[in-house]
mmCIF file of C-alpha atoms in Angstrom:
data_model
loop_
_atom_site.group_PDB
_atom_site.id
_atom_site.type_symbol
_atom_site.label_atom_id
_atom_site.label_comp_id
_atom_site.label_asym_id
_atom_site.label_seq_id
_atom_site.Cartn_x
_atom_site.Cartn_y
_atom_site.Cartn_z
ATOM 1 C CA UNK A 117 -8.347 15.424 1.838
ATOM 2 C CA UNK A 118 -9.006 12.040 0.266
ATOM 3 C CA UNK A 119 -7.786 11.748 -3.302
ATOM 4 C CA UNK A 120 -8.584 8.835 -5.595
ATOM 5 C CA UNK A 121 -8.620 7.593 -9.152
ATOM 6 C CA UNK A 122 -11.757 6.091 -10.653
ATOM 7 C CA UNK A 123 -12.810 4.455 -13.908
ATOM 8 C CA UNK A 124 -11.755 1.587 -16.134
ATOM 9 C CA UNK A 125 -8.283 0.130 -15.775
ATOM 10 C CA UNK A 126 -5.780 2.217 -17.665
ATOM 11 C CA UNK A 127 -8.242 5.078 -18.120
ATOM 12 C CA UNK A 128 -8.702 6.257 -14.536
ATOM 13 C CA UNK A 129 -9.630 9.863 -13.817
ATOM 14 C CA UNK A 130 -8.585 11.925 -10.796
ATOM 15 C CA UNK A 131 -11.148 12.454 -8.086
ATOM 16 C CA UNK A 132 -11.750 13.708 -4.586
ATOM 17 C CA UNK A 133 -13.985 12.184 -1.918
ATOM 18 C CA UNK A 134 -16.204 14.816 -0.335
ATOM 19 C CA UNK A 135 -17.498 14.887 3.244
ATOM 20 C CA UNK A 136 -20.636 13.006 2.188
ATOM 21 C CA UNK A 137 -18.569 10.186 0.655
ATOM 22 C CA UNK A 138 -19.393 11.269 -2.898
ATOM 23 C CA UNK A 139 -16.723 11.223 -5.598
ATOM 24 C CA UNK A 140 -16.010 14.599 -7.191
ATOM 25 C CA UNK A 141 -14.272 14.816 -10.566
ATOM 26 C CA UNK A 142 -10.918 16.619 -10.567
ATOM 27 C CA UNK A 143 -10.288 16.240 -14.310
ATOM 28 C CA UNK A 144 -10.803 19.947 -14.877
ATOM 29 C CA UNK A 145 -8.129 20.793 -12.318
ATOM 30 C CA UNK A 146 -5.386 18.144 -12.694
ATOM 31 C CA UNK A 147 -4.719 15.389 -15.205
ATOM 32 C CA UNK A 148 -3.983 12.661 -12.634
ATOM 33 C CA UNK A 149 -3.164 11.923 -8.999
ATOM 34 C CA UNK A 150 0.478 11.509 -9.928
ATOM 35 C CA UNK A 151 3.895 13.161 -10.009
ATOM 36 C CA UNK A 152 3.871 16.937 -9.624
ATOM 37 C CA UNK A 153 0.173 16.904 -8.720
ATOM 38 C CA UNK A 154 1.328 15.512 -5.368
ATOM 39 C CA UNK A 155 3.814 18.300 -4.685
ATOM 40 C CA UNK A 156 3.036 20.469 -1.626
ATOM 41 C CA UNK A 157 1.977 23.503 -3.644
ATOM 42 C CA UNK A 158 -0.382 21.396 -5.779
ATOM 43 C CA UNK A 159 -1.955 19.732 -2.749
ATOM 44 C CA UNK A 160 -2.438 23.148 -1.158
ATOM 45 C CA UNK A 161 -4.280 24.314 -4.272
ATOM 46 C CA UNK A 162 -6.529 21.228 -4.229
ATOM 47 C CA UNK A 163 -7.235 21.705 -0.535
ATOM 48 C CA UNK A 164 -8.468 25.220 -1.306
ATOM 49 C CA UNK A 165 -11.171 23.982 -3.673
ATOM 50 C CA UNK A 166 -14.825 23.797 -2.690
ATOM 51 C CA UNK A 167 -15.659 20.113 -3.354
ATOM 52 C CA UNK A 168 -19.248 21.067 -4.178
ATOM 53 C CA UNK A 169 -17.968 23.172 -7.078
ATOM 54 C CA UNK A 170 -16.637 20.001 -8.715
ATOM 55 C CA UNK A 171 -18.825 17.671 -10.815
ATOM 56 C CA UNK A 172 -20.275 14.790 -8.824
ATOM 57 C CA UNK A 173 -19.478 11.387 -10.315
ATOM 58 C CA UNK A 174 -22.650 9.305 -10.695
ATOM 59 C CA UNK A 175 -23.042 5.650 -9.787
ATOM 60 C CA UNK A 176 -20.392 3.425 -8.271
ATOM 61 C CA UNK A 177 -17.398 3.419 -10.594
ATOM 62 C CA UNK A 178 -14.424 1.127 -10.188
ATOM 63 C CA UNK A 179 -11.796 2.583 -7.869
ATOM 64 C CA UNK A 180 -8.281 2.368 -9.289
ATOM 65 C CA UNK A 181 -4.929 2.597 -7.523
ATOM 66 C CA UNK A 182 -4.904 5.920 -5.710
ATOM 67 C CA UNK A 183 -1.613 7.002 -7.283
ATOM 68 C CA UNK A 184 -1.006 6.958 -11.027
ATOM 69 C CA UNK A 185 2.193 6.514 -13.000
ATOM 70 C CA UNK A 186 4.155 5.301 -9.975
ATOM 71 C CA UNK A 187 7.882 5.470 -10.653
ATOM 72 C CA UNK A 188 9.117 3.392 -7.707
ATOM 73 C CA UNK A 189 7.193 0.949 -5.527
ATOM 74 C CA UNK A 190 9.636 0.368 -2.668
ATOM 75 C CA UNK A 191 8.859 -2.063 0.142
ATOM 76 C CA UNK A 192 10.321 -2.684 3.580
ATOM 77 C CA UNK A 193 10.614 -6.220 4.938
ATOM 78 C CA UNK A 194 10.379 -7.432 8.532
ATOM 79 C CA UNK A 195 9.581 -3.980 9.887
ATOM 80 C CA UNK A 196 7.471 -5.230 12.823
ATOM 81 C CA UNK A 197 9.339 -7.097 15.551
ATOM 82 C CA UNK A 198 6.480 -9.526 16.169
ATOM 83 C CA UNK A 199 6.228 -10.313 12.435
ATOM 84 C CA UNK A 200 9.976 -11.025 12.298
ATOM 85 C CA UNK A 201 9.493 -13.449 15.194
ATOM 86 C CA UNK A 202 6.647 -15.330 13.475
ATOM 87 C CA UNK A 203 8.796 -15.573 10.325
ATOM 88 C CA UNK A 204 11.660 -17.006 12.389
ATOM 89 C CA UNK A 205 13.986 -14.200 11.316
ATOM 90 C CA UNK A 206 16.090 -11.802 13.419
ATOM 91 C CA UNK A 207 15.021 -8.188 13.868
ATOM 92 C CA UNK A 208 16.962 -6.327 11.163
ATOM 93 C CA UNK A 209 19.676 -3.850 12.135
ATOM 94 C CA UNK A 210 18.894 -1.771 9.032
ATOM 95 C CA UNK A 211 15.790 -1.614 6.820
ATOM 96 C CA UNK A 212 15.366 -4.539 4.427
ATOM 97 C CA UNK A 213 14.524 -3.092 1.022
ATOM 98 C CA UNK A 214 12.873 -4.829 -1.916
ATOM 99 C CA UNK A 215 10.732 -3.701 -4.823
ATOM 100 C CA UNK A 216 7.408 -4.522 -6.359
ATOM 101 C CA UNK A 217 7.292 -4.149 -10.104
ATOM 102 C CA UNK A 218 4.877 -1.453 -11.215
ATOM 103 C CA UNK A 219 3.060 -4.113 -13.276
ATOM 104 C CA UNK A 220 1.882 -5.566 -9.933
ATOM 105 C CA UNK A 221 -0.149 -2.446 -9.139
ATOM 106 C CA UNK A 222 -3.932 -2.745 -9.210
ATOM 107 C CA UNK A 223 -6.999 -1.181 -7.670
ATOM 108 C CA UNK A 224 -7.994 -1.833 -4.058
ATOM 109 C CA UNK A 225 -10.964 -4.005 -5.017
ATOM 110 C CA UNK A 226 -9.611 -5.651 -8.173
ATOM 111 C CA UNK A 227 -9.217 -9.427 -8.276
ATOM 112 C CA UNK A 228 -5.918 -10.852 -7.053
ATOM 113 C CA UNK A 229 -4.527 -13.614 -9.263
ATOM 114 C CA UNK A 230 -3.029 -16.766 -7.800
ATOM 115 C CA UNK A 231 -0.017 -17.404 -10.080
ATOM 116 C CA UNK A 232 0.162 -20.573 -12.121
ATOM 117 C CA UNK A 233 1.532 -23.398 -9.984
ATOM 118 C CA UNK A 234 1.525 -21.306 -6.801
ATOM 119 C CA UNK A 235 1.266 -23.174 -3.523
ATOM 120 C CA UNK A 236 2.149 -20.373 -1.112
ATOM 121 C CA UNK A 237 0.411 -17.100 -1.995
ATOM 122 C CA UNK A 238 0.094 -14.990 1.153
ATOM 123 C CA UNK A 239 -1.333 -11.666 2.366
ATOM 124 C CA UNK A 240 0.175 -8.627 4.121
ATOM 125 C CA UNK A 241 -1.709 -5.470 5.125
ATOM 126 C CA UNK A 242 0.675 -2.504 5.083
ATOM 127 C CA UNK A 243 0.750 1.257 5.527
ATOM 128 C CA UNK A 244 1.720 2.971 2.295
ATOM 129 C CA UNK A 245 3.564 6.298 2.290
ATOM 130 C CA UNK A 246 3.308 8.442 -0.848
ATOM 131 C CA UNK A 247 6.112 10.877 -1.593
ATOM 132 C CA UNK A 248 5.055 14.408 -2.527
ATOM 133 C CA UNK A 249 8.356 16.265 -2.383
ATOM 134 C CA UNK A 250 11.375 14.581 -3.901
ATOM 135 C CA UNK A 251 14.944 14.660 -2.678
ATOM 136 C CA UNK A 252 18.221 12.944 -1.882
ATOM 137 C CA UNK A 253 20.064 12.665 1.430
ATOM 138 C CA UNK A 254 16.995 13.790 3.342
ATOM 139 C CA UNK A 255 17.420 14.450 7.069
ATOM 140 C CA UNK A 256 15.127 12.605 9.450
ATOM 141 C CA UNK A 257 14.154 15.939 10.988
ATOM 142 C CA UNK A 258 12.691 17.097 7.661
ATOM 143 C CA UNK A 259 11.578 13.747 6.280
ATOM 144 C CA UNK A 260 7.866 14.093 6.999
ATOM 145 C CA UNK A 261 7.787 17.273 4.886
ATOM 146 C CA UNK A 262 8.345 14.976 1.891
ATOM 147 C CA UNK A 263 5.160 12.962 2.527
ATOM 148 C CA UNK A 264 2.077 13.714 0.434
ATOM 149 C CA UNK A 265 -0.109 11.212 2.272
ATOM 150 C CA UNK A 266 -0.898 7.642 3.210
ATOM 151 C CA UNK A 267 -2.828 4.687 1.843
ATOM 152 C CA UNK A 268 -3.632 1.014 2.381
ATOM 153 C CA UNK A 269 -1.499 -1.579 0.572
ATOM 154 C CA UNK A 270 -1.861 -5.355 0.376
ATOM 155 C CA UNK A 271 1.670 -6.673 -0.148
ATOM 156 C CA UNK A 272 0.551 -9.975 -1.674
ATOM 157 C CA UNK A 273 3.476 -12.420 -1.647
ATOM 158 C CA UNK A 274 4.254 -15.822 -3.135
ATOM 159 C CA UNK A 275 6.451 -17.343 -0.426
ATOM 160 C CA UNK A 276 7.993 -20.144 -2.488
ATOM 161 C CA UNK A 277 9.234 -17.674 -5.098
ATOM 162 C CA UNK A 278 10.235 -15.231 -2.376
ATOM 163 C CA UNK A 279 12.219 -17.596 -0.162
ATOM 164 C CA UNK A 280 12.881 -20.898 -1.919
ATOM 165 C CA UNK A 281 13.734 -20.028 -5.509
ATOM 166 C CA UNK A 282 17.285 -18.750 -5.317
ATOM 167 C CA UNK A 283 16.926 -15.596 -3.254
ATOM 168 C CA UNK A 284 15.828 -12.043 -4.128
ATOM 169 C CA UNK A 285 12.475 -11.323 -2.525
ATOM 170 C CA UNK A 286 11.411 -9.258 -5.533
ATOM 171 C CA UNK A 287 10.499 -12.408 -7.484
ATOM 172 C CA UNK A 288 7.848 -13.486 -5.000
ATOM 173 C CA UNK A 289 6.509 -9.983 -4.473
ATOM 174 C CA UNK A 290 6.008 -8.736 -7.991
ATOM 175 C CA UNK A 291 3.482 -10.998 -9.707
ATOM 176 C CA UNK A 292 0.681 -9.233 -11.560
ATOM 177 C CA UNK A 293 -2.065 -7.960 -9.167
ATOM 178 C CA UNK A 294 0.217 -8.360 -6.118
ATOM 179 C CA UNK A 295 0.059 -4.633 -5.319
ATOM 180 C CA UNK A 296 -3.459 -3.372 -4.540
ATOM 181 C CA UNK A 297 -3.190 0.304 -3.528
ATOM 182 C CA UNK A 298 -5.935 2.534 -2.110
ATOM 183 C CA UNK A 299 -8.826 3.224 -2.016
ATOM 184 C CA UNK A 300 -7.779 6.760 -1.113
ATOM 185 C CA UNK A 301 -4.613 8.743 -0.771
ATOM 186 C CA UNK A 302 -5.286 10.498 2.528
ATOM 187 C CA UNK A 303 -3.205 13.652 2.769
ATOM 188 C CA UNK A 304 -0.766 14.025 5.626
ATOM 189 C CA UNK A 305 -2.748 16.756 7.389
ATOM 190 C CA UNK A 306 -5.660 14.354 8.037
ATOM 191 C CA UNK A 307 -3.577 11.793 9.945
ATOM 192 C CA UNK A 308 -2.521 13.125 13.329
ATOM 193 C CA UNK A 309 -0.076 10.297 14.030
ATOM 194 C CA UNK A 310 0.741 7.703 11.344
ATOM 195 C CA UNK A 311 2.528 5.689 14.023
ATOM 196 C CA UNK A 312 -0.708 4.966 15.940
ATOM 197 C CA UNK A 313 -3.007 3.440 13.325
ATOM 198 C CA UNK A 314 -4.910 0.183 13.789
ATOM 199 C CA UNK A 315 -4.636 -2.196 10.832
ATOM 200 C CA UNK A 316 -6.289 -5.519 10.061
ATOM 201 C CA UNK A 317 -6.835 -8.190 7.428
ATOM 202 C CA UNK A 318 -9.421 -10.954 7.066
ATOM 203 C CA UNK A 319 -9.727 -13.907 4.704
ATOM 204 C CA UNK A 320 -13.247 -15.270 4.255
ATOM 205 C CA UNK A 321 -14.333 -13.445 7.392
ATOM 206 C CA UNK A 322 -11.553 -14.804 9.617
ATOM 207 C CA UNK A 323 -9.319 -12.092 11.037
ATOM 208 C CA UNK A 324 -5.682 -13.080 10.694
ATOM 209 C CA UNK A 325 -3.927 -9.716 11.137
ATOM 210 C CA UNK A 326 -4.793 -7.237 13.873
ATOM 211 C CA UNK A 327 -1.939 -4.814 14.499
ATOM 212 C CA UNK A 328 -0.963 -1.196 14.920
ATOM 213 C CA UNK A 329 1.704 0.947 13.316
ATOM 214 C CA UNK A 330 3.061 1.839 16.756
ATOM 215 C CA UNK A 331 5.112 -1.375 16.632
ATOM 216 C CA UNK A 332 7.061 -0.383 13.514
ATOM 217 C CA UNK A 333 10.783 -0.990 13.979
ATOM 218 C CA UNK A 334 11.851 1.765 11.586
ATOM 219 C CA UNK A 335 9.559 4.787 11.636
ATOM 220 C CA UNK A 336 8.504 6.637 8.511
ATOM 221 C CA UNK A 337 11.035 9.440 8.912
ATOM 222 C CA UNK A 338 13.816 6.886 9.355
ATOM 223 C CA UNK A 339 12.752 5.002 6.237
ATOM 224 C CA UNK A 340 12.599 8.125 4.091
ATOM 225 C CA UNK A 341 16.022 9.280 5.246
ATOM 226 C CA UNK A 342 17.522 5.818 4.727
ATOM 227 C CA UNK A 343 15.981 5.265 1.285
ATOM 228 C CA UNK A 344 17.060 8.715 0.122
ATOM 229 C CA UNK A 345 20.658 7.665 0.705
ATOM 230 C CA UNK A 346 20.178 4.744 -1.715
ATOM 231 C CA UNK A 347 18.112 6.492 -4.393
ATOM 232 C CA UNK A 348 16.501 9.792 -5.209
ATOM 233 C CA UNK A 349 12.894 9.916 -4.101
ATOM 234 C CA UNK A 350 10.426 11.529 -6.479
ATOM 235 C CA UNK A 351 6.821 12.741 -6.243
ATOM 236 C CA UNK A 352 4.485 9.795 -6.635
ATOM 237 C CA UNK A 353 6.919 7.162 -5.370
ATOM 238 C CA UNK A 354 5.251 4.742 -2.952
ATOM 239 C CA UNK A 355 6.835 3.151 0.117
ATOM 240 C CA UNK A 356 5.156 0.110 1.668
ATOM 241 C CA UNK A 357 6.331 0.071 5.267
ATOM 242 C CA UNK A 358 5.951 -3.555 6.389
ATOM 243 C CA UNK A 359 3.302 -5.797 7.896
ATOM 244 C CA UNK A 360 2.299 -6.798 11.435
ATOM 245 C CA UNK A 361 2.015 -10.469 12.486
ATOM 246 C CA UNK A 362 -0.698 -12.792 11.247
ATOM 247 C CA UNK A 363 0.475 -13.642 7.761
ATOM 248 C CA UNK A 364 -0.383 -17.094 6.458
ATOM 249 C CA UNK A 365 3.238 -18.234 6.443
ATOM 250 C CA UNK A 366 3.485 -17.727 10.199
ATOM 251 C CA UNK A 367 0.384 -19.610 11.308
ATOM 252 C CA UNK A 368 1.112 -22.515 13.671
ATOM 253 C CA UNK A 369 1.114 -25.452 13.555
ATOM 254 C CA UNK A 370 0.481 -25.338 9.810
ATOM 255 C CA UNK A 371 0.787 -22.323 7.481
ATOM 256 C CA UNK A 372 -2.326 -21.193 5.613
ATOM 257 C CA UNK A 373 -2.127 -19.885 2.069
ATOM 258 C CA UNK A 374 -4.572 -18.394 -0.388
ATOM 259 C CA UNK A 375 -6.470 -20.330 -3.037
ATOM 260 C CA UNK A 376 -8.782 -19.188 -5.795
ATOM 261 C CA UNK A 377 -12.303 -18.200 -4.745
ATOM 262 C CA UNK A 378 -11.474 -16.544 -1.422
ATOM 263 C CA UNK A 379 -12.168 -12.997 -0.259
ATOM 264 C CA UNK A 380 -9.633 -10.745 1.427
ATOM 265 C CA UNK A 381 -10.769 -7.658 3.355
ATOM 266 C CA UNK A 382 -8.277 -5.300 4.916
ATOM 267 C CA UNK A 383 -8.060 -1.780 6.210
ATOM 268 C CA UNK A 384 -6.172 0.826 8.189
ATOM 269 C CA UNK A 385 -7.700 3.313 10.598
ATOM 270 C CA UNK A 386 -8.598 6.516 8.745
ATOM 271 C CA UNK A 387 -7.369 5.228 5.374
ATOM 272 C CA UNK A 388 -10.265 3.084 4.188
ATOM 273 C CA UNK A 389 -10.695 -0.570 3.262
ATOM 274 C CA UNK A 390 -9.868 -2.932 0.417
ATOM 275 C CA UNK A 391 -11.701 -6.051 -0.737
ATOM 276 C CA UNK A 392 -10.251 -8.555 -3.203
ATOM 277 C CA UNK A 393 -11.439 -11.879 -4.564
ATOM 278 C CA UNK A 394 -8.703 -14.366 -5.449
ATOM 279 C CA UNK A 395 -8.841 -15.937 -8.898
ATOM 280 C CA UNK A 396 -6.619 -18.387 -10.729
ATOM 281 C CA UNK A 397 -4.258 -16.724 -13.215
ATOM 282 C CA UNK A 398 -4.896 -17.695 -16.816
#
């Protein structure tokens, strides 16, 4: 099942993508793709619906972030060994955790703003994991039962603010529009193995990232168990699991960073694609 949110920013409605790639309106069934609507029993009820019994949404509406009212947007750094090498950093012994502010969240095809004065805005295609069943001190053996589904995330990053402005990665990761999520939340049953998904990112048609989730250092079940020791996980929380090599910061001999007027395209096998145009922040 592919769940989505469509409509104007701040007024998105819940939807479902049918087998013919048409959007079906879920407003008569749930209020949003958020919180308890992502719990296992709710997803089972949605899966039992006949998509053709739902109103078809006309035209081509804007696609919003595929999860609404996100409580926590937790990210994992340096979770691919080859990305750690290109960044010149050691492979971490434990997951590196940072956060994106929820004000960074935007739709998968919304414009991405280059912050005022930025010289080092970068890209990162990542697998997003959406929590459906909350908990604390979750065992690895049961961790995947807590997953509602998966999505594409672009972990846009301003490297100067991340690495050169007094520490704390959160500063460089949380600018407005730095968290495109979607287009779909693909439920767990549709992805046979989330640790074998091709992923890629292009800027102006040039492919910079071309990886696969099989090279994750910490697998999804490990991340969920680890994070649940630091915080309670709740339905609708989003975990961004790290990026493969090919980020602009790591390009040799000279790094390449984003500027206004460029186009990013990125995707993950089975989870859809994003497309963003970069614009200068007002």
